[in-house]
Amino acid sequence: MSFTSLSFFAFFICVFVIYWLFPKKQRWIILLLASLGFYVFYDWRILFFVLTTSIIIYLTALLLTKIKTQQERFFEQNAELKKEEKKKIKQKFKAKQKWLLTFGVLLSIVILSASKYFDFYFWVDKIPVLWQFETKSIFAVLGISFYTFSALGYLADVYMTKISAEKNFCKFLLFISFFPKIMQGPITRYEELKEPLFAEHKLEYNNLAHGATRILWGLFKKMVIADTLAGIVLAVFGAPNAYGGFENFIGVLFYLIQDYCDFSGYIDLALGLALMLGVKLPENFRRPYFARTVDDYWRRWHITLGTWFKDYVFYPLSMSKFSLKLGRFGKKNFGKVGKFLPAIFGLIVVWLLTGLWHGANWNYIAWGGFYGIIIILGICFEPLWNKIYGNFNRNTWWYRILQHIRTIFILCVGRIIFMTNSLKDAWIMFAKCWYWDKTADFTLWNFIGYASFGVALGCFGLVLIIDIINEIRPQTTMCEKLQKVHVVPRWTLLVLLFAAVIMLGYYGSGIHSFDFGYQRF
């Protein structure tokens, strides 16, 4: 049941009406039933994975809290203990918590792996049979990477006593399974979602207006632009050798547009749906193609995934005993550059895990390694660039344009690695993008036609204009800016947007619908 299907909107309208008619204190129960119902409609077997992970994390968190409480009571009853004795006892309690945390994390990762990684074919040249195995995954579990990371973040926060463990299992299950965020995030933290999910909300016009506008804008980007271009993108990336250089080049550019509208379209839908139910989800997309560096790009694209890796992987690794020793070794042997070794170590691990998070595929791992190397080189060479540039003003318009072009070029290379079926295909596509002397045997435009192609690019121009306005004036959102417009032009624009979705989206033009890109992760 896709977010762009008529069946989903019939489902959501029912949920919306029942939710706002229900007593305030029990409305969260409607959200829980709706979320579980969404899974049942999609594939009832998914409930097994969601419930298993939820039970494991819920019980582990309660046990962690129980150990912490036992420790506090013990010290209250034995206040006369000496400092050294207290330290040893604290270490024993901490060791119990670490073992429990490790147990919960490993079990959750095993469940995640059962769905995602069993079909990974580990082959390495000149290494014997030990590495050459292949098994089949059970089936693709909708949103398993997203809700698993939310669950692991919750468990880590309980372990670090940032939050208290939720005693009500049903409330915890709602936090894990809340349906607007399940397909592609955002990856939420319990502390930021606890109050919005369980508060006694009032039906507010602003929430309804902003939510409906974001839903409409998300549908426009997904159905009119992303789904229209998806046919060409899948064809070219699926067989780059079958097309000429120009077609490969166009395929890469179209993928930049298609991926942008697909992912941001989903985020608009997810946040809009949640807002109409009174729940404000964190922003997960902030105009990443306006970034001047790759590092800045990843602070704007899939924001919650980046912050999750930063808080739960990068910082713990960078501050670990091994990293501290590595830093001292680096300073002693490599001077100023050596001080970056802990950060480099953390970035390598984070980016390889980010690649693996997307799936068990060598292209994804190479993609993660590629971005990790780019960011590490940027860190290492930053002191050198600062010396070379000196007092040069890097905020001139032409220098900013050069930075944007450089970043977009790196993103194009990254997408070639990411989207092709193999590393061999990635190399073929990259090489062909520079070599235009051969034309394909059949034209790509057969997938969508010239008219749909023009409409999609024209509509993306509208998206680009609005994003430029938001980039120049980021203090207010698009919805807030729209609310300041006079009622007649505002509603005229919304009606035109709705008509575009119906007439130019796949409901009207016959273009096939496609799943959201991140849905498969």
Coordinates of C-alpha atoms in Angstrom, one line a residue:
M1 CA 0.0 0.0 0.0
S2 CA 2.1 2.9 -1.3
F3 CA 1.7 6.4 0.1
T4 CA 0.7 7.5 -3.5
S5 CA -2.1 5.0 -3.9
L6 CA -5.8 5.6 -3.7
S7 CA -6.2 2.8 -1.2
F8 CA -3.7 4.4 1.1
F9 CA -5.6 7.8 1.0
A10 CA -8.9 5.9 1.7
F11 CA -7.1 4.3 4.7
F12 CA -5.7 7.6 5.9
I13 CA -9.0 9.4 5.7
C14 CA -10.6 6.7 7.9
V15 CA -7.7 7.0 10.4
F16 CA -7.9 10.8 10.4
V17 CA -11.7 10.9 11.1
I18 CA -11.6 8.3 13.8
Y19 CA -8.5 9.8 15.4
W20 CA -10.0 13.3 15.9
L21 CA -13.4 11.9 17.0
F22 CA -11.8 9.7 19.7
P23 CA -11.3 10.9 23.3
K24 CA -8.0 12.9 23.6
K25 CA -6.3 10.6 26.1
Q26 CA -6.8 7.5 24.1
R27 CA -6.0 8.9 20.6
W28 CA -2.5 7.3 20.6
I29 CA -4.3 3.9 20.6
I30 CA -5.8 4.8 17.3
L31 CA -2.4 5.6 15.9
L32 CA -1.0 2.3 17.2
L33 CA -3.9 0.3 15.6
A34 CA -3.5 2.3 12.4
S35 CA 0.2 1.6 12.3
L36 CA -0.3 -2.2 12.9
G37 CA -3.1 -2.2 10.3
F38 CA -0.8 -0.5 7.8
Y39 CA 1.6 -3.4 8.2
V40 CA -1.2 -6.0 7.8
F41 CA -2.4 -4.4 4.6
Y42 CA 1.1 -4.2 3.2
D43 CA 2.3 -7.7 4.3
W44 CA 1.1 -9.3 7.6
R45 CA 4.4 -11.2 7.9
I46 CA 6.2 -7.9 8.6
L47 CA 4.5 -7.8 12.0
F48 CA 6.6 -10.7 13.2
F49 CA 9.8 -8.7 12.6
V50 CA 8.4 -5.5 14.1
L51 CA 7.0 -7.2 17.2
T52 CA 10.1 -9.3 17.8
T53 CA 12.5 -6.3 17.6
S54 CA 10.1 -4.2 19.8
I55 CA 9.9 -6.9 22.5
I56 CA 13.7 -7.4 22.6
I57 CA 14.5 -3.7 22.9
Y58 CA 11.6 -3.1 25.3
L59 CA 12.6 -5.8 27.7
T60 CA 16.3 -5.0 27.4
A61 CA 15.7 -1.3 28.2
L62 CA 13.6 -2.3 31.3
L63 CA 16.4 -4.6 32.5
L64 CA 19.0 -1.8 32.0
T65 CA 16.8 0.5 34.1
K66 CA 16.4 -2.2 36.8
I67 CA 20.1 -2.7 37.1
K68 CA 20.6 1.1 37.4
T69 CA 17.9 1.2 40.1
Q70 CA 19.6 -1.7 42.0
Q71 CA 22.9 0.1 41.9
E72 CA 21.3 3.3 43.4
R73 CA 19.6 1.4 46.1
F74 CA 22.7 -0.6 47.0
F75 CA 24.7 2.6 47.5
E76 CA 21.9 4.2 49.5
Q77 CA 21.9 1.2 51.9
N78 CA 25.7 1.0 52.0
A79 CA 26.7 4.7 52.2
E80 CA 29.7 3.8 54.5
L81 CA 31.6 2.1 51.7
K82 CA 35.0 3.5 50.8
K83 CA 35.7 5.2 47.5
E84 CA 37.7 2.3 46.1
E85 CA 35.0 -0.2 47.0
K86 CA 32.3 1.9 45.4
K87 CA 34.3 2.2 42.3
K88 CA 34.7 -1.6 42.0
I89 CA 31.0 -2.2 42.6
K90 CA 30.1 0.4 40.0
Q91 CA 32.3 -1.4 37.5
K92 CA 30.4 -4.7 38.2
F93 CA 27.0 -3.0 37.7
K94 CA 28.3 -1.3 34.5
A95 CA 29.7 -4.6 33.2
K96 CA 26.2 -6.2 33.6
Q97 CA 24.7 -3.3 31.7
K98 CA 27.2 -3.5 28.9
W99 CA 26.6 -7.3 28.5
L100 CA 22.8 -6.6 28.4
L101 CA 23.2 -3.8 25.9
T102 CA 25.4 -5.9 23.7
F103 CA 22.9 -8.8 23.8
G104 CA 20.0 -6.5 22.8
V105 CA 22.0 -4.8 20.0
L106 CA 23.2 -8.2 18.6
L107 CA 19.8 -9.8 18.6
S108 CA 18.3 -6.8 16.7
I109 CA 21.1 -6.8 14.2
V110 CA 20.6 -10.6 13.6
I111 CA 16.9 -9.9 12.8
L112 CA 17.9 -7.1 10.5
S113 CA 20.5 -9.3 8.8
A114 CA 18.0 -12.1 8.4
S115 CA 15.9 -9.8 6.2
K116 CA 18.6 -7.8 4.4
Y117 CA 21.9 -9.5 4.2
F118 CA 21.6 -13.2 3.7
D119 CA 21.6 -12.8 -0.1
F120 CA 25.0 -11.1 -0.1
Y121 CA 27.4 -13.1 -2.3
F122 CA 30.8 -12.8 -0.7
W123 CA 33.3 -13.4 -3.4
V124 CA 37.0 -12.5 -3.2
D125 CA 39.5 -13.6 -5.8
K126 CA 42.1 -16.2 -4.7
I127 CA 40.4 -16.8 -1.4
P128 CA 39.0 -20.3 -0.9
V129 CA 35.5 -21.7 -0.5
L130 CA 35.2 -20.1 3.0
W131 CA 34.2 -16.8 1.4
Q132 CA 32.1 -18.2 -1.4
F133 CA 28.7 -18.8 -0.1
E134 CA 25.2 -17.5 -1.0
T135 CA 22.0 -17.8 0.9
K136 CA 18.5 -16.3 0.3
S137 CA 17.0 -13.6 2.3
I138 CA 13.6 -14.4 3.9
F139 CA 11.8 -11.4 2.2
A140 CA 12.1 -7.7 2.2
V141 CA 10.8 -6.2 5.4
L142 CA 9.3 -2.8 4.9
G143 CA 11.2 -0.1 6.9
I144 CA 13.3 -2.6 8.9
S145 CA 16.5 -0.5 8.7
F146 CA 14.6 2.6 9.9
Y147 CA 12.7 1.2 12.8
T148 CA 15.7 -0.9 13.9
F149 CA 17.9 2.1 14.0
S150 CA 15.2 4.0 16.0
A151 CA 15.1 1.1 18.4
L152 CA 18.8 0.8 18.8
G153 CA 19.1 4.6 19.4
Y154 CA 16.4 4.3 22.1
L155 CA 18.3 1.4 23.8
A156 CA 21.6 3.4 23.7
D157 CA 19.8 6.5 25.2
V158 CA 18.4 4.3 28.0
Y159 CA 21.9 2.8 28.7
M160 CA 23.4 6.3 28.8
T161 CA 20.5 7.5 31.1
K162 CA 19.6 10.2 28.6
I163 CA 16.0 9.0 28.8
S164 CA 13.9 6.7 31.1
A165 CA 12.7 3.4 29.7
E166 CA 9.1 3.4 28.6
K167 CA 7.1 1.0 30.9
N168 CA 4.0 0.8 28.6
F169 CA 4.8 -1.7 25.8
C170 CA 2.0 -0.5 23.6
K171 CA 3.4 3.1 23.7
F172 CA 6.9 1.9 22.9
L173 CA 5.5 -0.2 20.0
L174 CA 3.8 3.0 18.6
F175 CA 7.1 4.8 18.7
I176 CA 8.7 2.0 16.7
S177 CA 5.9 1.4 14.2
F178 CA 4.3 4.9 13.6
F179 CA 3.2 4.5 10.0
P180 CA 4.0 7.9 8.4
K181 CA 7.8 7.4 9.0
I182 CA 8.1 3.7 8.4
M183 CA 9.0 3.5 4.7
Q184 CA 11.9 6.0 4.5
G185 CA 12.2 7.7 7.9
P186 CA 12.9 10.1 9.5
I187 CA 14.8 8.0 12.0
T188 CA 13.3 9.4 15.2
R189 CA 14.6 9.6 18.8
Y190 CA 12.2 8.7 21.6
E191 CA 12.8 11.9 23.5
E192 CA 11.7 14.0 20.5
L193 CA 8.6 11.9 19.6
K194 CA 7.3 10.9 23.1
E195 CA 5.3 14.1 23.7
P196 CA 4.0 14.6 20.1
L197 CA 2.7 11.0 20.0
F198 CA 1.0 10.9 23.3
A199 CA 0.0 14.5 23.9
E200 CA -3.7 15.5 23.9
H201 CA -3.7 17.4 20.6
K202 CA -6.3 20.0 19.5
L203 CA -7.4 20.1 15.9
E204 CA -5.7 23.2 14.6
Y205 CA -6.2 24.9 11.2
N206 CA -2.5 25.6 10.7
N207 CA -1.5 22.0 11.2
L208 CA -4.2 20.9 8.8
A209 CA -3.3 23.5 6.2
H210 CA 0.5 23.0 6.4
G211 CA 0.0 19.2 6.5
A212 CA -2.3 19.1 3.5
T213 CA 0.0 21.5 1.5
R214 CA 3.1 19.3 2.2
I215 CA 1.2 16.2 1.2
L216 CA 0.2 17.8 -2.1
W217 CA 3.7 19.1 -2.7
G218 CA 5.1 15.7 -2.0
L219 CA 2.7 14.0 -4.4
F220 CA 3.6 16.6 -7.1
K221 CA 7.3 15.9 -6.8
K222 CA 6.9 12.1 -6.6
M223 CA 4.2 11.5 -9.2
V224 CA 4.7 14.2 -11.7
I225 CA 8.5 14.3 -11.7
A226 CA 10.2 11.3 -10.0
D227 CA 7.9 8.6 -11.4
T228 CA 8.0 10.2 -14.9
L229 CA 11.8 10.1 -15.1
A230 CA 12.2 6.7 -13.3
G231 CA 11.6 4.7 -16.5
I232 CA 14.6 6.3 -18.2
V233 CA 16.8 6.1 -15.1
L234 CA 16.1 2.4 -14.5
A235 CA 16.7 1.6 -18.2
V236 CA 20.0 3.3 -18.4
F237 CA 21.4 2.3 -15.1
G238 CA 20.2 -1.3 -15.7
A239 CA 22.2 -1.7 -18.9
P240 CA 24.6 1.2 -19.5
N241 CA 26.5 -0.8 -22.2
A242 CA 23.3 -0.8 -24.3
Y243 CA 23.3 3.0 -24.6
G244 CA 25.6 5.6 -26.0
G245 CA 27.5 8.2 -24.1
F246 CA 24.9 10.9 -24.4
E247 CA 22.2 8.6 -23.1
N248 CA 24.3 7.6 -20.1
F249 CA 25.1 11.2 -19.4
I250 CA 21.4 12.1 -19.5
G251 CA 20.6 9.1 -17.4
V252 CA 22.9 10.3 -14.6
L253 CA 21.5 13.9 -14.7
F254 CA 17.9 12.5 -14.7
Y255 CA 18.8 10.3 -11.7
L256 CA 19.9 13.4 -9.8
I257 CA 16.5 15.0 -10.4
Q258 CA 14.5 11.8 -9.9
D259 CA 16.2 10.9 -6.6
Y260 CA 15.9 14.4 -5.3
C261 CA 12.2 14.6 -6.0
D262 CA 11.5 10.9 -4.9
F263 CA 13.2 11.3 -1.5
S264 CA 12.1 14.9 -0.7
G265 CA 8.6 14.0 -2.0
Y266 CA 8.4 11.2 0.5
I267 CA 9.6 13.4 3.4
D268 CA 7.0 16.0 2.5
L269 CA 4.3 13.2 2.5
A270 CA 5.5 11.7 5.8
L271 CA 5.7 15.0 7.7
G272 CA 2.5 16.2 6.2
L273 CA 0.5 13.1 7.1
A274 CA 1.9 13.2 10.7
L275 CA 1.2 16.9 11.1
M276 CA -2.5 16.3 10.1
L277 CA -2.6 13.9 13.1
G278 CA -1.0 16.6 15.3
V279 CA 2.4 14.9 15.3
K280 CA 5.5 16.9 14.3
L281 CA 8.3 14.8 12.9
P282 CA 11.9 16.1 12.5
E283 CA 12.9 17.5 9.2
N284 CA 15.0 15.1 7.2
F285 CA 15.8 17.0 4.0
R286 CA 17.1 20.5 3.5
R287 CA 17.9 21.4 -0.1
P288 CA 21.1 19.3 -0.4
Y289 CA 21.9 20.3 -4.0
F290 CA 22.6 23.8 -2.7
A291 CA 25.5 22.4 -0.7
R292 CA 29.0 23.8 -1.5
T293 CA 30.9 20.8 -0.1
V294 CA 30.2 17.0 0.1
D295 CA 30.3 17.3 3.9
D296 CA 27.6 20.0 3.8
Y297 CA 25.6 17.9 1.4
W298 CA 25.4 15.0 3.9
R299 CA 24.2 17.4 6.6
R300 CA 21.3 18.2 4.4
W301 CA 20.4 14.8 2.8
H302 CA 18.8 12.2 5.1
I303 CA 19.6 14.3 8.1
T304 CA 18.4 11.9 10.8
L305 CA 20.5 9.0 9.4
G306 CA 23.6 11.2 9.4
T307 CA 22.9 12.4 13.0
W308 CA 22.2 8.8 14.1
F309 CA 25.6 7.6 12.8
K310 CA 27.3 10.7 14.3
D311 CA 25.8 10.2 17.8
Y312 CA 25.8 6.5 18.1
V313 CA 28.9 5.4 16.0
F314 CA 31.2 8.2 15.2
Y315 CA 31.4 9.9 18.6
P316 CA 31.8 6.7 20.6
L317 CA 34.5 5.4 18.2
S318 CA 36.3 8.8 18.2
M319 CA 36.3 8.9 22.0
S320 CA 37.2 5.3 22.5
K321 CA 40.5 4.2 24.2
F322 CA 41.7 2.9 20.8
S323 CA 41.1 6.2 19.1
L324 CA 42.8 8.1 21.9
K325 CA 45.9 5.9 21.6
L326 CA 45.7 6.3 17.8
G327 CA 45.6 10.1 18.3
R328 CA 48.7 10.1 20.5
F329 CA 50.5 7.8 18.0
G330 CA 49.5 10.1 15.1
K331 CA 50.8 13.3 16.8
K332 CA 54.0 11.6 17.7
N333 CA 54.8 10.2 14.3
F334 CA 52.9 12.4 11.8
G335 CA 52.8 15.8 13.4
K336 CA 49.7 18.0 12.8
V337 CA 48.2 15.5 10.3
G338 CA 48.3 12.8 12.9
K339 CA 45.8 14.5 15.1
F340 CA 43.1 13.7 12.5
L341 CA 43.6 9.9 12.8
P342 CA 40.8 9.3 15.4
A343 CA 38.4 11.2 13.2
I344 CA 39.6 9.4 10.1
F345 CA 39.2 6.0 11.8
G346 CA 35.6 7.0 12.9
L347 CA 34.7 8.2 9.4
I348 CA 36.0 5.0 7.7
V349 CA 33.8 2.9 10.0
V350 CA 30.8 5.2 9.6
W351 CA 30.9 5.3 5.9
L352 CA 31.4 1.6 5.4
L353 CA 28.5 0.9 7.7
T354 CA 26.4 3.6 5.9
G355 CA 27.1 1.7 2.6
L356 CA 26.2 -1.6 4.3
W357 CA 23.1 -0.1 5.8
H358 CA 21.7 0.4 2.3
G359 CA 22.1 -3.2 1.5
A360 CA 24.5 -6.2 1.1
N361 CA 26.0 -5.2 -2.2
W362 CA 29.6 -4.4 -3.2
N363 CA 28.4 -1.2 -5.0
Y364 CA 26.9 0.1 -1.7
I365 CA 30.1 -0.6 0.1
A366 CA 32.2 1.0 -2.6
W367 CA 29.8 4.0 -2.5
G368 CA 30.3 4.4 1.2
G369 CA 34.1 4.1 0.8
F370 CA 34.0 6.7 -2.0
Y371 CA 32.3 9.3 0.1
G372 CA 34.4 8.4 3.2
I373 CA 37.6 9.0 1.2
I374 CA 36.3 12.3 -0.2
I375 CA 35.4 13.7 3.2
I376 CA 38.7 12.4 4.8
L377 CA 40.7 14.1 2.1
G378 CA 38.8 17.3 2.7
I379 CA 39.7 17.2 6.4
C380 CA 43.4 16.3 5.8
F381 CA 43.9 19.0 3.1
E382 CA 41.9 21.8 4.8
P383 CA 45.0 23.3 6.5
L384 CA 46.9 23.3 3.1
W385 CA 43.9 25.0 1.3
N386 CA 43.7 27.6 4.0
K387 CA 47.4 28.5 3.5
I388 CA 47.0 28.5 -0.3
Y389 CA 43.9 30.7 -0.3
G390 CA 45.2 33.0 2.4
N391 CA 43.0 36.1 2.5
F392 CA 41.1 35.2 -0.6
N393 CA 37.4 35.8 -0.3
R394 CA 35.7 32.4 -0.9
N395 CA 32.2 33.9 -0.8
T396 CA 32.4 35.5 -4.2
W397 CA 29.5 34.4 -6.5
W398 CA 31.8 32.8 -9.1
Y399 CA 33.7 30.8 -6.5
R400 CA 30.5 29.6 -4.9
I401 CA 29.3 28.4 -8.4
L402 CA 32.5 26.5 -8.9
Q403 CA 32.1 24.8 -5.5
H404 CA 28.5 23.8 -6.4
I405 CA 29.7 22.4 -9.8
R406 CA 32.5 20.4 -8.1
T407 CA 30.0 19.0 -5.5
I408 CA 27.4 18.0 -8.1
F409 CA 30.2 16.3 -10.1
I410 CA 31.2 14.2 -7.1
L411 CA 27.5 13.4 -6.4
C412 CA 27.2 12.2 -10.0
V413 CA 30.1 9.8 -9.6
G414 CA 28.6 8.6 -6.3
R415 CA 25.2 7.9 -7.9
I416 CA 26.8 6.0 -10.7
I417 CA 28.5 3.7 -8.1
F418 CA 25.3 3.5 -6.1
M419 CA 22.7 2.8 -8.7
T420 CA 24.4 0.5 -11.2
N421 CA 24.1 -3.3 -10.9
S422 CA 27.8 -3.9 -10.5
L423 CA 31.1 -2.1 -10.2
K424 CA 31.9 -3.1 -13.7
D425 CA 28.7 -1.4 -14.9
A426 CA 29.7 1.6 -12.8
W427 CA 33.0 1.9 -14.7
I428 CA 31.3 1.4 -18.1
M429 CA 28.8 4.2 -17.3
F430 CA 31.4 6.6 -16.0
A431 CA 33.6 6.1 -19.1
K432 CA 30.7 6.4 -21.5
C433 CA 29.6 9.7 -20.0
W434 CA 32.8 11.2 -21.4
Y435 CA 32.6 9.5 -24.8
W436 CA 29.7 10.6 -27.1
D437 CA 30.7 9.3 -30.5
K438 CA 28.1 6.5 -30.5
T439 CA 24.3 6.7 -30.4
A440 CA 22.0 4.0 -29.0
D441 CA 20.2 1.6 -31.2
F442 CA 16.8 2.9 -29.8
T443 CA 15.8 6.1 -28.2
L444 CA 15.2 6.6 -24.5
W445 CA 12.3 8.9 -25.1
N446 CA 10.1 5.8 -25.9
F447 CA 9.9 5.3 -22.2
I448 CA 8.1 8.6 -21.5
G449 CA 7.7 10.6 -24.7
Y450 CA 8.8 14.1 -25.4
A451 CA 5.8 15.7 -23.9
S452 CA 6.1 14.0 -20.5
F453 CA 9.9 14.7 -20.5
G454 CA 9.2 18.4 -21.1
V455 CA 6.5 18.5 -18.4
A456 CA 8.8 16.7 -15.8
L457 CA 11.7 19.1 -16.4
G458 CA 9.4 22.1 -16.4
C459 CA 7.9 21.0 -13.1
F460 CA 11.4 20.4 -11.6
G461 CA 12.1 24.0 -12.6
L462 CA 9.2 25.1 -10.3
V463 CA 10.6 22.9 -7.5
L464 CA 14.1 24.5 -8.1
I465 CA 12.7 28.1 -7.9
I466 CA 10.8 27.4 -4.6
D467 CA 14.0 25.7 -3.2
I468 CA 16.0 28.8 -4.2
I469 CA 13.6 31.0 -2.4
N470 CA 13.7 28.8 0.7
E471 CA 17.5 28.7 0.5
I472 CA 17.7 32.5 0.4
R473 CA 15.1 32.9 3.1
P474 CA 15.4 29.8 5.3
Q475 CA 13.8 31.4 8.4
T476 CA 10.3 30.3 7.3
T477 CA 9.1 27.1 5.6
M478 CA 7.3 27.0 2.2
C479 CA 4.0 26.5 4.0
E480 CA 4.5 29.5 6.2
K481 CA 5.4 31.6 3.2
L482 CA 2.3 30.4 1.4
Q483 CA 0.1 31.3 4.3
K484 CA 1.1 34.9 4.0
V485 CA -0.1 35.0 0.4
H486 CA -3.6 36.4 -0.3
V487 CA -6.3 33.8 -0.1
V488 CA -7.2 34.0 -3.8
P489 CA -3.8 33.4 -5.4
R490 CA -2.9 30.9 -2.6
W491 CA -6.0 28.7 -3.3
T492 CA -5.5 29.1 -7.0
L493 CA -2.0 27.7 -6.7
L494 CA -3.1 24.8 -4.5
V495 CA -5.9 23.9 -7.0
L496 CA -3.5 24.0 -9.9
L497 CA -1.1 21.8 -7.9
F498 CA -3.8 19.3 -7.2
A499 CA -4.9 19.3 -10.9
A500 CA -1.3 18.7 -11.9
V501 CA -1.0 15.7 -9.7
I502 CA -4.2 14.2 -11.1
M503 CA -3.6 15.1 -14.8
L504 CA 0.2 14.8 -15.0
G505 CA 0.8 12.2 -12.4
Y506 CA 0.5 8.5 -13.3
Y507 CA -3.2 8.5 -12.5
G508 CA -3.7 10.7 -15.6
S509 CA -0.9 10.2 -18.0
G510 CA -0.5 6.4 -17.9
I511 CA 3.1 6.6 -16.5
H512 CA 3.8 3.6 -14.3
S513 CA 4.1 4.1 -10.5
F514 CA 7.3 3.2 -8.8
D515 CA 8.1 2.5 -5.2
F516 CA 10.0 5.1 -3.3
G517 CA 13.7 4.7 -3.7
Y518 CA 14.6 4.3 0.0
Q519 CA 11.8 2.0 0.6
R520 CA 14.0 -1.0 -0.4
F521 CA 16.5 -0.1 2.4

